PDB file of C-alpha atoms in Angstrom:
ATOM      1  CA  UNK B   1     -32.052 -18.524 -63.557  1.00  0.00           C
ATOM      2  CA  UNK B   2     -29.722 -17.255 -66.096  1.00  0.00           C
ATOM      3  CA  UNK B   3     -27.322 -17.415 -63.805  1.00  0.00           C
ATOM      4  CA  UNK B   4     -25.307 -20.747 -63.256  1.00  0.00           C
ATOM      5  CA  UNK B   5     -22.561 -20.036 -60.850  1.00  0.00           C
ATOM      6  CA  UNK B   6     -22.140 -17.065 -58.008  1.00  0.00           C
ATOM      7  CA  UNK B   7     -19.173 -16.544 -56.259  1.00  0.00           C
ATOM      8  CA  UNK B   8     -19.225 -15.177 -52.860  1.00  0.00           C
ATOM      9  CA  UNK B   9     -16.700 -13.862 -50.385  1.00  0.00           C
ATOM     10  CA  UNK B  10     -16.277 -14.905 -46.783  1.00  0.00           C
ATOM     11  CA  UNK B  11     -15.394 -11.905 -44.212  1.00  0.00           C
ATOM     12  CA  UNK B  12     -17.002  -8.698 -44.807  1.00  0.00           C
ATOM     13  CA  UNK B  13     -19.617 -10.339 -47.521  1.00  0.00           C
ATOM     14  CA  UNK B  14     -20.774 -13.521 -46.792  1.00  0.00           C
ATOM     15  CA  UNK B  15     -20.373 -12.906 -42.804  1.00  0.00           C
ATOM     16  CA  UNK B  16     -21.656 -10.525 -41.033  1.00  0.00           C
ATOM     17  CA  UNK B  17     -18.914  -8.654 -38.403  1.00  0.00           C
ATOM     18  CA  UNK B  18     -19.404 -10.487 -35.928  1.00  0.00           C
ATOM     19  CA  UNK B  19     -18.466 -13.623 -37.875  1.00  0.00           C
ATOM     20  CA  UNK B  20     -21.922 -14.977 -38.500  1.00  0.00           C
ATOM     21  CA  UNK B  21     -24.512 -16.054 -40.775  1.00  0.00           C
ATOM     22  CA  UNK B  22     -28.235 -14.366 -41.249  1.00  0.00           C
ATOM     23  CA  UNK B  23     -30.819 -16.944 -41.644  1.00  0.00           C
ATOM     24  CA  UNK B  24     -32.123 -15.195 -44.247  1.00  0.00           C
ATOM     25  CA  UNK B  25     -29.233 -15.320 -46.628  1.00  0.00           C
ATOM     26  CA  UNK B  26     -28.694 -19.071 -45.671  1.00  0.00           C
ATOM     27  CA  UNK B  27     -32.431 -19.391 -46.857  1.00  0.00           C
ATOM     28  CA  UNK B  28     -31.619 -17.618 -50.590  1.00  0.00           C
ATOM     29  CA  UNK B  29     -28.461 -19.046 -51.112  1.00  0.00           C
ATOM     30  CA  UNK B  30     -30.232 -22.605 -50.838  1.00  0.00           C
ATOM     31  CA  UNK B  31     -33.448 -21.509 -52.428  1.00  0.00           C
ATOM     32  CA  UNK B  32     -31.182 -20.838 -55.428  1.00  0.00           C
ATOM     33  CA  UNK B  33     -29.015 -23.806 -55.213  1.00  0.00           C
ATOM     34  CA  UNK B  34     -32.314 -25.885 -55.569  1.00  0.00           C
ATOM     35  CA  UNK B  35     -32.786 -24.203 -58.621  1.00  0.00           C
ATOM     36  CA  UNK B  36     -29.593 -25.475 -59.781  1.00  0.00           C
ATOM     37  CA  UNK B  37     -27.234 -22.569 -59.440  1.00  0.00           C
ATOM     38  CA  UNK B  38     -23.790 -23.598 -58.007  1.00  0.00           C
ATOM     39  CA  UNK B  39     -22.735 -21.526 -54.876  1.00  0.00           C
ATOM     40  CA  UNK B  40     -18.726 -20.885 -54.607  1.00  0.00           C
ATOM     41  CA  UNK B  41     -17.147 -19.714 -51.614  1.00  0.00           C
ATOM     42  CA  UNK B  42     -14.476 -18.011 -53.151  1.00  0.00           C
ATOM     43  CA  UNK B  43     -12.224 -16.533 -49.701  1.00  0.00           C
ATOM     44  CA  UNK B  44      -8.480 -16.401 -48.562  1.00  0.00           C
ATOM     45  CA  UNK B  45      -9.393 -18.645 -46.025  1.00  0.00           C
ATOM     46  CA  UNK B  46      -7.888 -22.145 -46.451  1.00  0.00           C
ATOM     47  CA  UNK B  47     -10.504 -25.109 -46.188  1.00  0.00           C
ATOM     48  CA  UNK B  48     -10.048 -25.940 -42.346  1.00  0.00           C
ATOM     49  CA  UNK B  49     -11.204 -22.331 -41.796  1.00  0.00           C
ATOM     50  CA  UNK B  50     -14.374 -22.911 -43.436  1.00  0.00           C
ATOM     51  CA  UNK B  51     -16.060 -24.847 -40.881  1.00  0.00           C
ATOM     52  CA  UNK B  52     -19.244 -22.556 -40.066  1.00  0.00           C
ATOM     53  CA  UNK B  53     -19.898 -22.809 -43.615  1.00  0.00           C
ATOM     54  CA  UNK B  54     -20.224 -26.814 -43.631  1.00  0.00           C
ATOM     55  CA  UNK B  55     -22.340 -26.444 -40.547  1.00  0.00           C
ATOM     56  CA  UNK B  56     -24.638 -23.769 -41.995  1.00  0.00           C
ATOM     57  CA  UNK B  57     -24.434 -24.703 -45.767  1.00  0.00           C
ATOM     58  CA  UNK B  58     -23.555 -28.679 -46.223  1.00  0.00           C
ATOM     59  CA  UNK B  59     -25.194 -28.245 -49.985  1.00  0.00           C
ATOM     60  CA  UNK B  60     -22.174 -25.952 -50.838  1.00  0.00           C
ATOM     61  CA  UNK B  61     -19.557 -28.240 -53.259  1.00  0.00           C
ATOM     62  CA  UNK B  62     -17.135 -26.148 -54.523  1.00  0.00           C
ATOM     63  CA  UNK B  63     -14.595 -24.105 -52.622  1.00  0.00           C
ATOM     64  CA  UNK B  64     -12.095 -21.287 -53.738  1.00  0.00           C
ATOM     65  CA  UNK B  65      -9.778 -21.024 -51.260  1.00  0.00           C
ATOM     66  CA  UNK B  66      -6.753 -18.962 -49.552  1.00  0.00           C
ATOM     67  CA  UNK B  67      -7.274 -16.335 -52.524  1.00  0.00           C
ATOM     68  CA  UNK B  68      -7.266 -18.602 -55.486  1.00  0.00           C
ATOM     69  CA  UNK B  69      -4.423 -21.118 -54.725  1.00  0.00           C
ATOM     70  CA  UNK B  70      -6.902 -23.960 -54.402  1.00  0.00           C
ATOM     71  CA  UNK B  71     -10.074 -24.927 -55.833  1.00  0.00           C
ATOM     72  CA  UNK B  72     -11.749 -27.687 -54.296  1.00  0.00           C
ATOM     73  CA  UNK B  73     -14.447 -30.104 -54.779  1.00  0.00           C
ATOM     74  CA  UNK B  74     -16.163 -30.988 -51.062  1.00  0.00           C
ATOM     75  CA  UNK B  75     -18.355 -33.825 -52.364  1.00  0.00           C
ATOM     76  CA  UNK B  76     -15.510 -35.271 -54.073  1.00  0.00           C
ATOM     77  CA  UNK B  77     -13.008 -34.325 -51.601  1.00  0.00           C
ATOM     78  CA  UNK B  78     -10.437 -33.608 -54.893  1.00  0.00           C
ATOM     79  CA  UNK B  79      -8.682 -30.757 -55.514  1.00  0.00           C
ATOM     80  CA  UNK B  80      -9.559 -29.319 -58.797  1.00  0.00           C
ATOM     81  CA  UNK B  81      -6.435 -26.830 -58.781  1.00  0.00           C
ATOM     82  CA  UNK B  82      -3.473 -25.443 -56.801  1.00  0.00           C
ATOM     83  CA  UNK B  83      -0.971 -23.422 -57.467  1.00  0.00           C
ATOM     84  CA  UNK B  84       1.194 -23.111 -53.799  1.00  0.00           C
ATOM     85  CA  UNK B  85       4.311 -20.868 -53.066  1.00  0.00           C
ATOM     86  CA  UNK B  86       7.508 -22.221 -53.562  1.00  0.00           C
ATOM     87  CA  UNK B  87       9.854 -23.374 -50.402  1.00  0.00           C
ATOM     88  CA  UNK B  88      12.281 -20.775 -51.532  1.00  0.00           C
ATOM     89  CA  UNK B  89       9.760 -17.904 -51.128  1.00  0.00           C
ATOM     90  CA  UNK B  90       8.475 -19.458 -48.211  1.00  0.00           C
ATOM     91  CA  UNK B  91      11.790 -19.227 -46.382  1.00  0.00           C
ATOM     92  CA  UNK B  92      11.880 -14.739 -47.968  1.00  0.00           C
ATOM     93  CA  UNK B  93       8.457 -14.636 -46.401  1.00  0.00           C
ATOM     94  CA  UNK B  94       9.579 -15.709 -43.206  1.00  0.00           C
ATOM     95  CA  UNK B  95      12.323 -13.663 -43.383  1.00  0.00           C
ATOM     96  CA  UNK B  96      10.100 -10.582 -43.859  1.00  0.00           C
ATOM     97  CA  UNK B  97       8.741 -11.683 -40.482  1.00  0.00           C
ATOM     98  CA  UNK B  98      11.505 -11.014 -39.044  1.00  0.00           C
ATOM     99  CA  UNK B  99      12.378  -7.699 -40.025  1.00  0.00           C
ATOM    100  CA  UNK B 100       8.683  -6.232 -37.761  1.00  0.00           C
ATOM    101  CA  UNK B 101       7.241  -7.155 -34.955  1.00  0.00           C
ATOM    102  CA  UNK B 102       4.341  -9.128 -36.953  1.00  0.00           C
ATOM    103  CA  UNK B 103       2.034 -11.846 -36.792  1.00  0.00           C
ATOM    104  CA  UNK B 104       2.724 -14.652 -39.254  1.00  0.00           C
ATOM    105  CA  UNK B 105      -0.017 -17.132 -40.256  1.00  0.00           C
ATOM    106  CA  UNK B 106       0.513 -19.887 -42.458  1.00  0.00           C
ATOM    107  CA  UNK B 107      -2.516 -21.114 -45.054  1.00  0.00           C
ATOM    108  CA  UNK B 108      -2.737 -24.693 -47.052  1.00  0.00           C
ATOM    109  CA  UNK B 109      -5.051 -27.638 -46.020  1.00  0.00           C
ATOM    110  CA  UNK B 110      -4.537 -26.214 -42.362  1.00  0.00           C
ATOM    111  CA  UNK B 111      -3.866 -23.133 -41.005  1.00  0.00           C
ATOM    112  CA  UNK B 112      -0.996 -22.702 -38.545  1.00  0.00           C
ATOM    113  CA  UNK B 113      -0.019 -19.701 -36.077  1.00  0.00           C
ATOM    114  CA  UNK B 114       2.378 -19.016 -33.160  1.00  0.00           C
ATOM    115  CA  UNK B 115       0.992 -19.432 -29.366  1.00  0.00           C
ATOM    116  CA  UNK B 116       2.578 -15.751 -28.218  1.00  0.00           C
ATOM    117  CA  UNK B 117       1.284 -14.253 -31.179  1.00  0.00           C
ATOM    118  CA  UNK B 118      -2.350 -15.635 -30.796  1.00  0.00           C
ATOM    119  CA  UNK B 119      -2.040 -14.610 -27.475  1.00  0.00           C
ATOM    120  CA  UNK B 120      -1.883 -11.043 -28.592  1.00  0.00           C
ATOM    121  CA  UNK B 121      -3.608 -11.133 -31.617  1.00  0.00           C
ATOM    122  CA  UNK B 122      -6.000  -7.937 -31.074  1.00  0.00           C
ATOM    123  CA  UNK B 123      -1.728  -6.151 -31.502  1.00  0.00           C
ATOM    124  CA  UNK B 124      -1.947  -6.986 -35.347  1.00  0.00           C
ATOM    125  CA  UNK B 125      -5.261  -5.731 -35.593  1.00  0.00           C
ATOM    126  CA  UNK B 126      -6.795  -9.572 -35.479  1.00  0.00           C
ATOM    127  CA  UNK B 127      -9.210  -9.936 -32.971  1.00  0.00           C
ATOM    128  CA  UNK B 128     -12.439 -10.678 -34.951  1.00  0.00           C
ATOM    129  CA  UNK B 129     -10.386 -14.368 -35.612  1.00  0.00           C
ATOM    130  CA  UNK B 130      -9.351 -14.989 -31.640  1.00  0.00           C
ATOM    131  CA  UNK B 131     -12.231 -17.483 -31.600  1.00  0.00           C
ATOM    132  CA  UNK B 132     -11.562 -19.174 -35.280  1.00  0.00           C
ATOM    133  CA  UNK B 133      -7.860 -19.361 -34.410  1.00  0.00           C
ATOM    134  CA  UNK B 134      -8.435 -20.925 -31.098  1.00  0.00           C
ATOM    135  CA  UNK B 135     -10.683 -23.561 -32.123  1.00  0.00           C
ATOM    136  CA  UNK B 136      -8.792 -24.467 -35.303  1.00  0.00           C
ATOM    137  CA  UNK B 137      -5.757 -23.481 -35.782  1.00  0.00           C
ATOM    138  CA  UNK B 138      -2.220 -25.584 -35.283  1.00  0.00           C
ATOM    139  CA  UNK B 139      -0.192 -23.460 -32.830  1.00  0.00           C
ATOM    140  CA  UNK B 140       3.522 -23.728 -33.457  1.00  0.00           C
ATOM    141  CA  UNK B 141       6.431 -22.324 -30.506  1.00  0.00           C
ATOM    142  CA  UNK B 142       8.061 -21.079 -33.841  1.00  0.00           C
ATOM    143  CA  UNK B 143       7.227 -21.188 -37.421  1.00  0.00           C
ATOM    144  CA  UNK B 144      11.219 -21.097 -38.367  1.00  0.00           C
ATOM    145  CA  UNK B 145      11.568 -24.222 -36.657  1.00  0.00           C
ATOM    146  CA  UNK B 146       8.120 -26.091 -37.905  1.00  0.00           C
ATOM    147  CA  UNK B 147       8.450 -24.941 -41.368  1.00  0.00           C
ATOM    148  CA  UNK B 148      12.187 -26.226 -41.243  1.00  0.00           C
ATOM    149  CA  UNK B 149      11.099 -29.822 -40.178  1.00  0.00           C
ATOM    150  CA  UNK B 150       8.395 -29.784 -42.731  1.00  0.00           C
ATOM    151  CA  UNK B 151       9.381 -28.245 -45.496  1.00  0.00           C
ATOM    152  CA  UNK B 152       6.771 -28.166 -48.206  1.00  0.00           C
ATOM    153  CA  UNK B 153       4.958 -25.713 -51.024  1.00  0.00           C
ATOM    154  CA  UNK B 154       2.709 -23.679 -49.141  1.00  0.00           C
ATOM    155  CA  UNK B 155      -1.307 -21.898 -50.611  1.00  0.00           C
ATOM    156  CA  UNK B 156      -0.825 -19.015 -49.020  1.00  0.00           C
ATOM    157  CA  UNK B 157       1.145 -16.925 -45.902  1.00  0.00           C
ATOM    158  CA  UNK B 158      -0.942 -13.787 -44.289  1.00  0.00           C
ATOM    159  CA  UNK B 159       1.193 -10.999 -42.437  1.00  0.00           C
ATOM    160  CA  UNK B 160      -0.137  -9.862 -40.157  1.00  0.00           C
ATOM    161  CA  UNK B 161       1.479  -6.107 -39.007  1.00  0.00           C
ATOM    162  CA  UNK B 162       0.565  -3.624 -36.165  1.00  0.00           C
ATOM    163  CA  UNK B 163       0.160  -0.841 -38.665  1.00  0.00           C
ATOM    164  CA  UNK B 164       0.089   0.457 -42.470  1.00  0.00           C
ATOM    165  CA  UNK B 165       3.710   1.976 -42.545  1.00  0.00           C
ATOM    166  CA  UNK B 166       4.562  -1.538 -41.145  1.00  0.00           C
ATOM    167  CA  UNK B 167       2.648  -2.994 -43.285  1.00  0.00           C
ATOM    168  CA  UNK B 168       4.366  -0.845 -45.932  1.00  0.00           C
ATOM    169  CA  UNK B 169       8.054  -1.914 -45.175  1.00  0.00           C
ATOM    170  CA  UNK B 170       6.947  -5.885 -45.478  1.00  0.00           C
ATOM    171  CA  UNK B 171       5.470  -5.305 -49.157  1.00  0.00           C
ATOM    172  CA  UNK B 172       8.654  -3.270 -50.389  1.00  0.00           C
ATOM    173  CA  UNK B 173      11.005  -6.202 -49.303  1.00  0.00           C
ATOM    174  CA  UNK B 174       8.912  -8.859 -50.755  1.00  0.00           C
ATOM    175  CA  UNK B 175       8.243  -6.737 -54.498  1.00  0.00           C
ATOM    176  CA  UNK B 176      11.487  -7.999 -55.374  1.00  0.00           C
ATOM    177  CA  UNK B 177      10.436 -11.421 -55.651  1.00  0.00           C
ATOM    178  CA  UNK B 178       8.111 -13.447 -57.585  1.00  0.00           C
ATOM    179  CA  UNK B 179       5.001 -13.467 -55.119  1.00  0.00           C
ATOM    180  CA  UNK B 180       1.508 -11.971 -55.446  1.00  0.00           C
ATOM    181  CA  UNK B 181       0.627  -9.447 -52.670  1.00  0.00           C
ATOM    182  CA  UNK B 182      -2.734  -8.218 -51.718  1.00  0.00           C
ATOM    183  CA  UNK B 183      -3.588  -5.471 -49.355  1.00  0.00           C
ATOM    184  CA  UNK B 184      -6.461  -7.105 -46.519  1.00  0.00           C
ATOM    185  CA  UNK B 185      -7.842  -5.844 -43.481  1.00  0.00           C
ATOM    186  CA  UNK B 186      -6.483  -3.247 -41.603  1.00  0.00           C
ATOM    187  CA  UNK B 187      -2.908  -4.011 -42.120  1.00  0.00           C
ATOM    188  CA  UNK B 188      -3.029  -7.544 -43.270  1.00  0.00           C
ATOM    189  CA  UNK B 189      -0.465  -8.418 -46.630  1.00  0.00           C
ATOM    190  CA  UNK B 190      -1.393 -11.690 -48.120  1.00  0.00           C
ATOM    191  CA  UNK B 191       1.075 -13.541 -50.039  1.00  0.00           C
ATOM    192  CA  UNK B 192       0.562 -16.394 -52.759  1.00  0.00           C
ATOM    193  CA  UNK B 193       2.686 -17.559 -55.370  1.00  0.00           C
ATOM    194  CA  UNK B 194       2.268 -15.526 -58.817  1.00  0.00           C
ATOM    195  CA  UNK B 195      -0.536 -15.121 -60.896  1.00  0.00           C
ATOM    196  CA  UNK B 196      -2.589 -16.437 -58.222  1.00  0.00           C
ATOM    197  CA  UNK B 197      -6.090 -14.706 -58.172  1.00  0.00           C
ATOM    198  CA  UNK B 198      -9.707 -15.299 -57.281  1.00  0.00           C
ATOM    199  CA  UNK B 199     -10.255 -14.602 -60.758  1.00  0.00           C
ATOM    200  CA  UNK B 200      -8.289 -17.025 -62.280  1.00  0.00           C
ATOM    201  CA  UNK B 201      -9.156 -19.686 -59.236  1.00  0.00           C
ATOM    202  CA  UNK B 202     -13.001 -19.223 -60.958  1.00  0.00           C
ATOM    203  CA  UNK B 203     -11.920 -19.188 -64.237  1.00  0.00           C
ATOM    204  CA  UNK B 204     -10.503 -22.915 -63.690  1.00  0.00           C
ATOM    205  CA  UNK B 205     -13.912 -23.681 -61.592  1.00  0.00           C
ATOM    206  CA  UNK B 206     -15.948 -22.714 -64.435  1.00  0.00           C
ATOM    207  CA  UNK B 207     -13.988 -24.332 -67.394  1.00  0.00           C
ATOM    208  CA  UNK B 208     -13.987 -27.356 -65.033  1.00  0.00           C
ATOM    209  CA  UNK B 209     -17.795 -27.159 -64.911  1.00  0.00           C
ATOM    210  CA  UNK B 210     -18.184 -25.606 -68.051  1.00  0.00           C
ATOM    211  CA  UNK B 211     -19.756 -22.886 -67.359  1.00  0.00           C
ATOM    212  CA  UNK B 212     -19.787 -19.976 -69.913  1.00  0.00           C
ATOM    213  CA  UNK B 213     -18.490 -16.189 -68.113  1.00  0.00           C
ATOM    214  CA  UNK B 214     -21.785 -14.963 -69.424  1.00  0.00           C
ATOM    215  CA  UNK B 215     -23.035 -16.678 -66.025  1.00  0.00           C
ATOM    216  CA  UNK B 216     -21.401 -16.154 -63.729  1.00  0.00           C
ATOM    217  CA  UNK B 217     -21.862 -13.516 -60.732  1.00  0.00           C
ATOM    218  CA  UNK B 218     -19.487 -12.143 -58.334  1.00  0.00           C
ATOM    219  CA  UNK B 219     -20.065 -10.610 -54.207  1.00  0.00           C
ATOM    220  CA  UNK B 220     -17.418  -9.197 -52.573  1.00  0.00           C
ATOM    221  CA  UNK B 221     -16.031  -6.358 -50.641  1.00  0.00           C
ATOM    222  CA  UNK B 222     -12.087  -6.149 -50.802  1.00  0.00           C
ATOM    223  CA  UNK B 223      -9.234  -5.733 -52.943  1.00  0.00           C
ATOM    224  CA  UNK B 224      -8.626  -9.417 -53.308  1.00  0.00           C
ATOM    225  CA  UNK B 225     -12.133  -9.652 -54.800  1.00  0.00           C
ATOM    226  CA  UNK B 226     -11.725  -7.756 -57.702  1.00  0.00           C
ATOM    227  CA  UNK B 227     -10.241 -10.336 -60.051  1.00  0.00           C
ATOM    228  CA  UNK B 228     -13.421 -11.960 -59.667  1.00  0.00           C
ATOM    229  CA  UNK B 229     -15.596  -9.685 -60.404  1.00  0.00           C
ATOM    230  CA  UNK B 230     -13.450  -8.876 -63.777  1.00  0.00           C
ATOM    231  CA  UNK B 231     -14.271 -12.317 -64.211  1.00  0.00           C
ATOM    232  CA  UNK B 232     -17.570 -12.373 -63.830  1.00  0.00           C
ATOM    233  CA  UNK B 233     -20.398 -10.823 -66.244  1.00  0.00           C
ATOM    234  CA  UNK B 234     -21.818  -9.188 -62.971  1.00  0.00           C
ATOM    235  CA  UNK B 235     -20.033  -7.889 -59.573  1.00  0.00           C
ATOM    236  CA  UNK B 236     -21.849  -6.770 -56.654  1.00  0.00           C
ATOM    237  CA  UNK B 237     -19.791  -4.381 -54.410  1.00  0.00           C
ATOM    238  CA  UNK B 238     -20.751  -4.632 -50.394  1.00  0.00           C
ATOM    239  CA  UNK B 239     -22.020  -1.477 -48.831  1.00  0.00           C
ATOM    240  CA  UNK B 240     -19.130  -1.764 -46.278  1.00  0.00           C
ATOM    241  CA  UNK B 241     -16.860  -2.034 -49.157  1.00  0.00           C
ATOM    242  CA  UNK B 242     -13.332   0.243 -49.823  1.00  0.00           C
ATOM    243  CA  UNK B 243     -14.610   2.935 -51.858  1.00  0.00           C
ATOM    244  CA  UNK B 244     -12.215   1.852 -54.506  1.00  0.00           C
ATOM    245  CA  UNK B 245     -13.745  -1.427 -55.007  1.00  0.00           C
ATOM    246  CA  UNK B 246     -17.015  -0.257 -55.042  1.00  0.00           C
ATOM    247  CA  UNK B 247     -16.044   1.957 -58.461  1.00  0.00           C
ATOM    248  CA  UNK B 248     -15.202  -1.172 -60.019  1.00  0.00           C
ATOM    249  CA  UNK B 249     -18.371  -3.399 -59.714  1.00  0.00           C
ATOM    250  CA  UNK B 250     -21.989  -3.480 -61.335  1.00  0.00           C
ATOM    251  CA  UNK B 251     -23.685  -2.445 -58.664  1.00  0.00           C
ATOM    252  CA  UNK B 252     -23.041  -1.758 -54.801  1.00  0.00           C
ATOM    253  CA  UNK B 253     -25.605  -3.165 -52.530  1.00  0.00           C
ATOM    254  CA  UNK B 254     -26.206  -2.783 -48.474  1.00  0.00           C
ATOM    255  CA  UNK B 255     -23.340  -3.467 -45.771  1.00  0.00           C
ATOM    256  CA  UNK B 256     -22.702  -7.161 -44.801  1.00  0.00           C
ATOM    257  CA  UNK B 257     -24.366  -6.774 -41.485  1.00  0.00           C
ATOM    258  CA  UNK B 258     -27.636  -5.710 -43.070  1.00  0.00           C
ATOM    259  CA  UNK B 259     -27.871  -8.517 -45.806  1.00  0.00           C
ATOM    260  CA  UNK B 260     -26.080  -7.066 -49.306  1.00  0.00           C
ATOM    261  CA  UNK B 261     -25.150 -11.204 -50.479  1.00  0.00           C
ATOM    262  CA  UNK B 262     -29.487 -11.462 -50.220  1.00  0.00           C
ATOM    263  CA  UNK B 263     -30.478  -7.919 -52.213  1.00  0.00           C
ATOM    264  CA  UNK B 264     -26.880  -9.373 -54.864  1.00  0.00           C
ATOM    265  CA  UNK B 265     -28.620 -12.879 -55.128  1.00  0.00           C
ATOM    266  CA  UNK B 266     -32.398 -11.231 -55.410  1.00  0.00           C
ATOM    267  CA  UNK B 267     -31.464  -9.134 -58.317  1.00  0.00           C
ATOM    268  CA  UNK B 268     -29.572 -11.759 -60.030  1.00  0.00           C
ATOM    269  CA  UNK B 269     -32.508 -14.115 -59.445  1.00  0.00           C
ATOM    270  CA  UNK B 270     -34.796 -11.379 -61.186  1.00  0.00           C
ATOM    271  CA  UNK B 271     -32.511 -10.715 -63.769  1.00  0.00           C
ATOM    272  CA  UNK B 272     -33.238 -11.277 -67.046  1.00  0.00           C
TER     273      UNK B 272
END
């Protein structure tokens, strides 16, 4: 293969809706890993979220996590890079919380919620994650109070809001600082410290393997995937995609429930 490293999304490209993996794209994405193609997961999950993929796909090393704030080496178990939000912002972040009725979830080497808020999750437009959150996630009484007795640099904080003008009010508080927001989901705003990208998490993934752009493909389906696929020398848009991210990659292939990351990885494999 001309092609040395893919990067894949998580929800909405790797997964299917429902959460899950087809067989058949577990069957490519090893087929081409034998012929010694490095698969990335390259998601704004953080790594304790990633569990169904080291059930599914143990032969997976390399890890781009909670949108670019960490990239991780599983076989190693070292972190490769990280750039985290400050406590500072941390403490404007949760402030933001407080000025909707939202849900807040907090992202680094674990992933940590609040128990009335999971308890309504399907409000802030979460449900797909009931079962993830429920099986993994730390569940606080009240972030204030945790992140106060545990202060620390943090990947990556997801609001969570009931709505878009909600949504909406959160972003134009926290413009004024130096954070990197990204539009997800419904009415999701993920926040990371600046100049924090997928993009620039594979750019340090493939200068750490040395690994030339030239060959390097991208597979996503959201907003936070397109610094990526400028990153890339090919991008594969999902069917199910915003229609704005599908103008800016290569090529758009089927939906994620009807096996787009397979038809991506076929025509790269047949690429010449």
């Amino acid at each position: 293969m001309n092609y040395k490293l893919i990067a894949i999304d998580m929800d909405g490209t790797l997964l299917r809706s429902d959460k899950t993996l087809s067989e058949s794209t577990i069957s490519i994405l090893k087929e081409v890993m034998k012929q010694g193609c490095e698969i990335v997961i390259s998601t704004g999950r953080c790594l304790k979220e990633l569990y169904d993929i080291y059930e599914k796909l143990p032969e997976i090393r390399y890890f781009i996590t909670t949108n670019g704030a960490l990239v991780y080496d599983a076989k190693e178990d070292k972190v490769i890079y990280e750039n985290s939000i400050s406590i500072p912002l941390v403490y404007k972040i949760i402030e933001a919380s407080h000025r909707k009725d939202l849900m807040l979830h907090i992202l680094d080497f674990e992933c940590i919620i609040e128990k009335d808020k999971l308890e309504h999750v399907e409000t802030y437009k979460m449900a797909s994650y009931r079962e993830m959150y429920t099986k993994i996630a730390k569940c606080v009484d009240s972030i204030d109070s945790y992140f106060k007795e545990n202060e620390k640099t943090i990947q990556k904080i997801n609001l969570y809001h009931k709505n878009k003008e909600d949504r909406q009010e959160s972003i134009s508080f926290l413009s004024q600082f130096d954070l990197c927001l990204t539009y997800a989901e419904s009415c999701a705003l993920e926040c990371t410290a600046n100049h924090v990208n997928k993009g620039i998490g594979l750019q340090k993934l493939s200068s750490y393997l040395n690994i030339d752009s030239k060959q390097i493909a991208s597979i996503g389906d959201s907003f936070n995937d397109l610094s990526m696929f400028k990153t890339a020398n090919i991008s594969f848009a999902m069917g199910n995609a915003e229609e704005d991210v599908k103008k800016q990659a290569d090529i758009v292939v089927s939906d994620n429930d009807h096996d787009g990351v397979k038809e991506a990885i076929e025509y790269i494999k047949n690429f010449e």
